[in-house]
Coordinates of C-alpha atoms in Angstrom, one line a residue:
V23 CA 22.8 -33.0 20.9
T24 CA 24.2 -36.9 20.1
H25 CA 21.5 -39.7 20.5
L26 CA 23.2 -42.8 21.5
L27 CA 21.6 -45.7 21.8
A28 CA 22.7 -48.6 24.3
P29 CA 25.3 -50.2 24.3
A30 CA 27.5 -47.1 23.8
A31 CA 29.9 -45.2 25.7
M32 CA 29.4 -41.4 26.9
P33 CA 31.9 -39.0 24.8
H34 CA 34.4 -37.6 26.9
S35 CA 35.9 -33.9 27.2
P36 CA 37.9 -32.6 29.7
D37 CA 35.3 -30.2 30.7
S38 CA 32.0 -32.5 30.7
L39 CA 30.4 -34.6 33.1
S40 CA 28.5 -37.3 32.3
V41 CA 25.9 -38.8 34.3
F42 CA 24.9 -42.9 34.2
S43 CA 21.2 -43.3 37.0
Y44 CA 20.2 -46.7 37.7
N45 CA 17.7 -48.4 40.2
V46 CA 19.5 -51.8 40.3
L47 CA 16.8 -53.7 42.1
L48 CA 16.7 -55.1 45.6
P49 CA 17.5 -57.7 47.0
N50 CA 21.4 -57.8 45.4
S51 CA 23.2 -61.0 47.2
V52 CA 22.0 -61.1 50.5
D53 CA 19.3 -59.1 51.8
A54 CA 16.0 -61.2 50.6
W55 CA 15.3 -63.8 48.9
W56 CA 12.1 -63.3 46.6
T57 CA 13.5 -61.5 43.4
Y58 CA 13.0 -64.4 41.0
K59 CA 9.4 -63.8 41.7
M60 CA 9.3 -60.7 39.4
Y61 CA 10.4 -62.3 36.5
S62 CA 7.5 -63.2 34.5
P63 CA 6.9 -65.6 33.0
P64 CA 8.3 -67.2 36.0
L65 CA 11.9 -69.3 35.3
S66 CA 12.0 -72.5 35.3
E67 CA 14.4 -74.2 37.2
S68 CA 17.1 -74.6 35.1
D69 CA 16.7 -71.0 34.7
R70 CA 16.6 -69.8 38.1
H71 CA 20.2 -68.7 38.5
V72 CA 19.1 -65.6 35.8
G73 CA 17.8 -64.3 39.5
D74 CA 20.5 -64.9 41.6
W75 CA 22.8 -61.5 42.3
E76 CA 25.6 -63.2 40.5
Y77 CA 24.3 -63.0 37.4
R78 CA 22.7 -60.1 37.6
R79 CA 25.7 -58.2 39.3
K80 CA 27.6 -59.0 35.5
L81 CA 25.1 -57.5 33.5
I82 CA 25.1 -54.9 35.4
E83 CA 28.9 -54.8 35.8
Q84 CA 28.7 -54.2 31.8
R85 CA 26.5 -51.9 31.2
V86 CA 28.6 -49.8 33.6
C87 CA 31.6 -50.3 31.6
H88 CA 29.8 -49.8 28.2
V89 CA 28.4 -45.9 29.4
D90 CA 31.3 -45.4 30.6
A91 CA 30.1 -42.6 32.7
D92 CA 32.1 -39.9 34.9
V93 CA 29.3 -40.7 37.5
V94 CA 26.8 -43.8 38.3
C95 CA 23.9 -43.1 40.9
F96 CA 22.5 -46.0 41.4
Q97 CA 19.3 -46.8 43.6
E98 CA 18.1 -50.0 45.5
V99 CA 21.4 -51.0 47.0
S100 CA 22.0 -53.0 50.3
P101 CA 24.0 -51.7 53.1
T102 CA 23.8 -54.8 54.1
S103 CA 25.9 -56.2 51.3
F104 CA 27.2 -53.0 49.7
E105 CA 31.0 -53.6 49.4
S106 CA 31.3 -56.8 48.3
D107 CA 28.2 -56.7 45.8
F108 CA 29.3 -53.7 44.2
S109 CA 33.8 -54.2 44.8
F110 CA 33.5 -54.3 39.9
M111 CA 32.8 -50.6 40.7
S112 CA 36.6 -49.7 42.4
E113 CA 37.7 -52.4 39.4
L114 CA 36.0 -50.3 36.7
G115 CA 37.9 -46.8 37.8
Y116 CA 35.1 -45.6 40.3
D117 CA 37.3 -45.4 44.0
G118 CA 34.8 -42.5 45.0
V119 CA 32.0 -43.4 46.7
E120 CA 28.6 -42.1 49.1
L121 CA 26.6 -44.6 50.3
F122 CA 23.3 -43.4 51.7
R123 CA 23.3 -43.5 55.5
K124 CA 20.2 -44.8 56.3
G125 CA 17.5 -47.1 55.4
R126 CA 17.0 -50.8 53.5
F127 CA 17.2 -49.2 49.9
R128 CA 19.3 -46.6 49.8
P129 CA 21.0 -44.5 47.0
A130 CA 24.5 -45.3 46.5
T131 CA 26.9 -42.3 43.8
F132 CA 30.6 -43.2 42.4
W133 CA 32.6 -41.3 41.2
K134 CA 35.7 -41.7 39.1
T135 CA 38.2 -40.2 41.2
N136 CA 41.2 -40.0 38.3
K137 CA 38.9 -36.6 37.1
Y138 CA 36.8 -35.3 40.0
K139 CA 37.0 -35.0 43.7
L140 CA 34.0 -34.0 45.9
A141 CA 34.1 -30.0 46.7
V142 CA 32.9 -30.8 50.0
P143 CA 31.2 -33.8 51.9
A144 CA 28.2 -34.9 50.4
A145 CA 24.1 -34.1 52.3
H146 CA 21.9 -36.6 52.8
K147 CA 18.3 -35.2 52.8
D148 CA 15.1 -37.5 52.7
R149 CA 15.6 -40.2 50.2
T150 CA 18.2 -38.0 48.0
L151 CA 22.2 -38.0 48.4
L152 CA 23.5 -34.6 47.3
T153 CA 27.4 -35.0 45.9
S154 CA 29.1 -31.7 44.9
F155 CA 32.5 -32.7 42.1
I156 CA 35.5 -30.4 40.9
K157 CA 38.1 -31.7 38.7
I158 CA 41.2 -33.1 40.8
N159 CA 43.2 -30.5 39.5
D160 CA 41.4 -27.4 39.6
N161 CA 41.6 -24.8 42.2
E162 CA 38.9 -24.8 44.3
A163 CA 38.5 -21.1 44.4
D164 CA 38.4 -20.7 40.8
V165 CA 36.2 -23.4 39.8
V166 CA 32.6 -24.0 39.6
P167 CA 31.7 -27.0 40.9
W168 CA 28.7 -29.3 39.9
F169 CA 26.6 -30.7 41.8
V170 CA 24.6 -34.1 41.7
L171 CA 21.6 -35.1 43.3
N172 CA 20.4 -39.0 43.3
C173 CA 16.8 -39.2 44.3
H174 CA 14.8 -42.5 45.0
L175 CA 11.6 -40.6 45.6
Q176 CA 8.6 -42.3 47.9
A177 CA 6.6 -45.1 46.1
G178 CA 2.9 -45.5 46.4
K179 CA 0.3 -42.5 47.1
Q180 CA 2.8 -40.6 48.4
G181 CA 3.0 -37.2 46.0
Q182 CA 3.3 -34.9 49.1
R183 CA 6.1 -36.5 50.2
R184 CA 7.6 -36.9 46.8
V185 CA 7.1 -33.1 46.3
R186 CA 8.6 -32.4 50.0
Q187 CA 11.5 -34.9 49.4
M188 CA 12.0 -32.9 45.9
L189 CA 12.3 -29.4 47.3
E190 CA 14.1 -30.4 50.2
G191 CA 16.8 -31.6 47.3
T192 CA 17.1 -28.7 45.2
K193 CA 17.2 -26.9 48.2
A194 CA 20.0 -28.7 49.5
I195 CA 22.3 -27.7 46.6
I196 CA 21.3 -24.2 46.6
T197 CA 23.1 -24.5 50.1
M198 CA 25.7 -26.4 49.2
A199 CA 26.5 -24.1 46.3
K200 CA 26.7 -21.4 48.5
K201 CA 29.1 -22.8 50.8
L202 CA 30.8 -23.5 47.8
K203 CA 30.8 -18.8 47.1
V204 CA 29.0 -19.7 43.6
K205 CA 27.8 -16.3 43.0
E206 CA 24.5 -16.1 42.1
P207 CA 23.3 -20.1 42.4
E208 CA 20.1 -19.7 41.5
T209 CA 21.1 -19.2 38.3
A210 CA 24.5 -20.2 37.9
V211 CA 24.1 -23.5 39.6
A212 CA 25.1 -26.3 37.6
A213 CA 23.4 -28.9 38.7
I214 CA 22.1 -32.6 37.5
V215 CA 19.2 -34.1 39.4
C216 CA 18.5 -38.1 38.9
G217 CA 17.1 -41.6 39.5
D218 CA 13.8 -43.0 40.5
F219 CA 10.6 -40.3 41.0
N220 CA 8.7 -43.2 41.4
G221 CA 6.0 -41.2 38.9
G222 CA 5.5 -39.8 35.2
S223 CA 4.9 -36.5 34.0
E224 CA 1.4 -36.6 36.4
C225 CA 3.9 -36.5 39.3
G226 CA 3.5 -33.3 41.9
A227 CA 7.2 -33.7 42.3
V228 CA 7.9 -34.2 38.2
R229 CA 6.1 -31.2 38.2
L230 CA 7.9 -29.1 40.6
L231 CA 11.0 -29.3 38.5
E232 CA 9.7 -29.0 34.9
D233 CA 7.1 -26.1 35.4
G234 CA 9.6 -24.6 39.2
F235 CA 6.8 -24.5 41.1
I236 CA 3.2 -26.4 42.2
D237 CA 0.1 -24.7 44.1
S238 CA -3.1 -26.1 45.9
E239 CA -4.4 -26.6 42.2
F240 CA -2.1 -29.5 41.1
L241 CA -3.9 -33.3 42.5
E242 CA -2.4 -36.3 41.9
D243 CA -4.4 -39.3 42.6
G244 CA -7.1 -36.7 43.6
E245 CA -5.3 -34.9 45.6
S246 CA -3.3 -32.2 46.9
V247 CA 0.2 -32.0 47.3
T248 CA 0.1 -28.9 48.9
S249 CA -1.8 -26.3 50.4
K250 CA 0.1 -23.6 49.5
R251 CA 2.3 -22.5 46.7
K252 CA 6.3 -24.2 46.5
D253 CA 9.0 -23.1 44.1
I254 CA 12.3 -24.8 43.5
P255 CA 15.3 -22.1 44.4
M256 CA 16.4 -21.8 41.0
V257 CA 15.1 -19.1 39.1
F258 CA 14.4 -21.4 36.2
P259 CA 13.0 -24.3 35.6
L260 CA 14.8 -27.4 35.2
K261 CA 15.2 -29.4 31.8
D262 CA 13.9 -33.2 31.1
V263 CA 17.6 -33.9 29.2
V264 CA 15.8 -37.4 27.7
T265 CA 13.1 -34.8 25.5
A266 CA 16.3 -32.9 24.0
I267 CA 16.4 -35.4 21.4
E268 CA 13.4 -35.3 19.1
R269 CA 11.7 -38.8 18.9
D270 CA 9.1 -40.5 22.0
P271 CA 11.3 -40.7 25.2
P272 CA 12.1 -44.4 25.8
P273 CA 10.2 -45.7 28.9
T274 CA 12.3 -46.9 32.3
L275 CA 10.1 -49.4 33.6
V276 CA 8.5 -52.2 30.7
V277 CA 6.9 -54.5 33.4
P278 CA 3.6 -57.1 32.8
E279 CA 0.9 -55.2 32.5
L280 CA -1.3 -57.0 35.7
I281 CA -2.8 -54.0 37.6
S282 CA -5.8 -53.8 35.1
Q283 CA -6.3 -57.6 35.4
M284 CA -5.5 -57.9 39.4
V285 CA -7.8 -54.5 40.6
Q286 CA -11.4 -53.7 40.7
E287 CA -12.2 -51.2 37.9
G288 CA -11.9 -47.4 39.1
G289 CA -9.0 -49.0 41.6
N290 CA -5.5 -47.7 40.8
G291 CA -3.4 -50.3 42.7
Y292 CA -2.3 -48.2 45.5
D293 CA -5.7 -46.5 47.0
N294 CA -7.7 -49.4 48.8
P295 CA -7.4 -51.9 46.2
I296 CA -9.1 -54.5 45.8
L297 CA -9.0 -57.9 44.1
T298 CA -11.1 -58.5 40.9
E299 CA -13.8 -61.3 40.8
S300 CA -11.5 -63.4 38.3
V301 CA -8.2 -63.3 40.7
V302 CA -10.8 -64.5 43.2
E303 CA -12.5 -67.2 41.0
R304 CA -8.8 -68.5 40.2
L305 CA -7.8 -68.8 44.1
T306 CA -10.8 -70.0 44.9
K307 CA -9.9 -72.8 42.4
I308 CA -6.4 -73.2 44.1
Y309 CA -7.2 -73.3 47.6
H310 CA -10.4 -76.1 46.6
A311 CA -7.9 -77.8 44.8
R312 CA -5.4 -77.9 47.6
A313 CA -7.3 -78.4 50.9
T314 CA -7.7 -81.8 51.7
C315 CA -9.9 -81.4 54.4
E316 CA -14.0 -80.8 55.2
M317 CA -15.8 -79.6 58.3
N318 CA -19.6 -78.7 58.1
G319 CA -19.4 -79.1 54.4
E320 CA -16.7 -76.3 54.0
K321 CA -13.1 -77.2 52.6
L322 CA -10.3 -76.6 54.7
M323 CA -6.7 -76.3 54.3
S324 CA -4.7 -78.0 56.8
A325 CA -1.7 -76.8 58.6
T326 CA 0.1 -79.6 56.2
D327 CA -1.5 -77.7 53.6
V328 CA -0.7 -74.4 53.7
E329 CA 3.2 -75.5 53.9
K330 CA 2.7 -77.2 50.8
W331 CA 1.1 -73.9 49.6
L332 CA 3.8 -71.9 50.9
V333 CA 6.9 -74.1 49.8
L334 CA 5.6 -74.4 46.5
I335 CA 5.4 -70.2 46.1
N336 CA 7.9 -69.0 48.5
G337 CA 10.8 -72.0 48.2
K338 CA 10.9 -72.9 51.5
L339 CA 8.7 -72.2 54.6
G340 CA 9.2 -69.4 57.0
R341 CA 9.6 -66.7 54.8
G342 CA 7.6 -64.1 53.0
D343 CA 4.9 -62.1 53.9
E344 CA 2.5 -64.8 52.9
Y345 CA 3.7 -67.2 55.2
R346 CA 3.2 -64.5 58.7
E347 CA -0.6 -63.5 57.5
A348 CA -1.5 -67.4 57.0
A349 CA -0.2 -67.7 60.2
K350 CA -2.2 -64.5 62.0
Q351 CA -5.1 -65.8 59.7
M352 CA -5.4 -69.6 61.5
G353 CA -5.2 -67.7 64.7
W354 CA -1.7 -66.9 65.5
K355 CA -1.0 -63.9 67.9
P356 CA 2.2 -61.8 68.8
P357 CA 3.3 -62.4 72.6
P358 CA 2.0 -59.8 75.0
N359 CA 5.1 -57.5 74.7
A360 CA 5.2 -57.0 71.3
E361 CA 4.9 -53.6 71.2
E362 CA 8.1 -53.8 73.2
M363 CA 9.5 -56.0 70.1
S364 CA 11.1 -54.8 66.8
Y365 CA 9.0 -56.3 63.4
D366 CA 11.8 -58.3 62.5
E367 CA 12.2 -60.0 66.2
I368 CA 8.2 -60.2 65.9
K369 CA 8.6 -61.8 62.6
K370 CA 11.0 -64.4 64.2
L371 CA 8.6 -65.6 66.6
V372 CA 5.8 -66.6 63.3
T373 CA 4.8 -69.6 63.2
L374 CA 1.7 -71.7 61.9
P375 CA -0.9 -73.0 65.0
S376 CA -0.3 -77.7 63.8
E377 CA -3.8 -77.6 64.5
A378 CA -5.6 -75.0 63.0
F379 CA -7.1 -74.5 59.3
L380 CA -7.0 -71.7 57.0
S381 CA -10.4 -70.8 55.6
L382 CA -11.1 -70.0 52.1
Q383 CA -11.7 -66.1 53.4
G384 CA -8.2 -66.4 54.7
F385 CA -6.8 -67.9 52.3
L386 CA -8.1 -64.5 49.8
T387 CA -7.3 -62.2 52.9
V388 CA -3.5 -63.2 52.2
Y389 CA -3.7 -62.6 48.6
Q390 CA -5.4 -59.0 49.4
K391 CA -2.8 -58.2 52.0
E392 CA 0.1 -59.1 48.9
L393 CA -2.6 -56.9 46.6
E394 CA -3.1 -53.7 49.0
G395 CA 1.2 -54.5 49.7
G396 CA 1.9 -53.4 46.1
K397 CA 3.0 -57.1 45.3
F398 CA 1.4 -57.7 42.0
W399 CA 4.3 -59.6 40.7
G400 CA 4.0 -61.5 43.5
I401 CA 0.1 -62.5 43.1
N402 CA 1.1 -62.8 39.6
H403 CA 4.3 -65.4 39.8
D404 CA 1.8 -67.5 43.1
L405 CA -0.9 -67.3 40.1
T406 CA 1.3 -69.3 37.8
I407 CA 2.9 -71.4 39.3
L408 CA -0.1 -72.6 40.8
G409 CA -2.0 -73.3 37.7
E410 CA -4.3 -70.7 37.4
P411 CA -2.1 -68.1 35.5
L412 CA -3.3 -64.3 34.3
D413 CA -4.0 -63.4 30.7
D414 CA -1.0 -62.0 29.1
C415 CA -2.2 -58.4 28.4
G416 CA 1.0 -57.0 27.2
V417 CA 3.8 -54.9 29.3
F418 CA 3.4 -51.8 30.8
N419 CA 4.6 -49.0 30.1
A420 CA 6.0 -46.0 32.4
R421 CA 9.0 -43.1 33.0
F422 CA 9.4 -43.3 36.2
D423 CA 13.6 -42.9 36.5
R424 CA 14.8 -39.1 34.7
I425 CA 17.7 -36.8 34.3
Y426 CA 17.1 -33.3 34.7
C427 CA 19.8 -30.4 34.6
T428 CA 19.9 -26.6 35.5
S429 CA 19.3 -23.7 33.3
N430 CA 23.5 -23.3 33.2
V431 CA 24.0 -27.1 31.9
Q432 CA 24.0 -28.2 28.3
P433 CA 23.2 -32.0 27.7
I434 CA 25.8 -32.7 24.8
A435 CA 24.6 -36.5 24.3
V436 CA 21.7 -39.0 25.8
V437 CA 22.1 -42.6 25.9
D438 CA 18.8 -44.4 25.0
F439 CA 17.9 -47.9 26.6
E440 CA 15.3 -50.0 25.1
A441 CA 13.3 -53.7 26.3
T442 CA 10.1 -55.0 24.8
K443 CA 9.4 -57.5 27.0
P444 CA 8.7 -57.4 30.7
C445 CA 11.9 -56.8 33.1
P446 CA 14.0 -57.6 34.7
N447 CA 14.4 -60.8 32.6
A448 CA 18.2 -63.0 31.2
E449 CA 18.8 -59.6 29.6
E450 CA 17.6 -56.9 32.0
P451 CA 18.9 -57.5 35.4
S452 CA 16.4 -54.7 37.0
D453 CA 12.9 -53.8 36.6
H454 CA 14.1 -50.2 35.8
L455 CA 15.7 -49.5 33.2
P456 CA 19.1 -46.7 33.5
V457 CA 18.8 -43.1 32.2
A458 CA 22.2 -41.5 31.2
A459 CA 23.7 -38.2 29.5
C460 CA 26.9 -36.1 29.1
F461 CA 27.0 -32.4 30.3
T462 CA 29.0 -29.0 30.0
M463 CA 28.0 -25.7 31.4
K464 CA 27.3 -23.0 29.3

């Protein structure tokens, strides 16, 4: 297996299939606004453009161009601006495209139509997108197709759902293979499974692929992910492609180490996390420095104080969960018919009560809610901007992004992508690094 270090191009041969998988980080050009808060240390005003989609898009385009894979699997694309955001893919020769049908964070699969075409229409499952390919000049009756499962499994404490998603995706491969009359697909199918697994080797979905089964004795985050044994439909487990090279596989998630500083000891960041005393002390200092009112010996933030704080952390008033939670803590209540309204409709109605105050406890609750939402990066940004930065504890490394192949497939090249400083940054447009490999059939 050829070992390549990015920037590097995939090898090409008439019978090979190369696949590049990349979580490109929502928001894209239109959906949402908060990308700049994910950069650590925070971007200066002169560098704020680094977090803009146009800058990030160019980096993504350069990387796709360098790798030159036959198939490109993206995760976290926005349907709102998909066509304009990724118009460069057609310019690079990727005229084939399938966008996942629903959701805000969607997978999308591109392919070069000068070499491959879809064998049958794509299958859309729970956060997995399955495509099948044959070469454009092949006789469909005589060829074994390739299958590519593009995954973006559920994040957070959702081990059971991730296992279900992966089991459903692998079953879809066999179902599609049978539709295409692949003989004995359980052993002969040529499939690539790739994407953001939102978990490492301890994740049930990963164990399902690598071991071929999972049972009730397996625990993820201290809980069973299945009540009975479940097997993938393939006879043999799938191969973790990057381990075909003898070296420590590079992490695909390289971000600031924050959880150990933000979550009280014993917590994991997702299971009822509680802010550490250190963070509470910092937030208390910030609150007292910004609260200009006093009542019965207690300092309070006025509506004006709250507005200034929100504009400082979020750029303008009216956006962000901090705004909505602060309004709630100050007494704002949804209308009586809220149950009949969508979440987006209710969001537009939220306002800061002009005569109300935000207490210290209310201020702390805003950030406790951010913690429960997994927005460690947002809290980190706000603490820094507000003058109470956390200590630099280095980076957190994990391998959430993975690429697997079935037993009938031979990896012939693997590309490593490496980063040593927290992502995203001026060189890395996402908080994830890609994975890529080239394959032939055995």
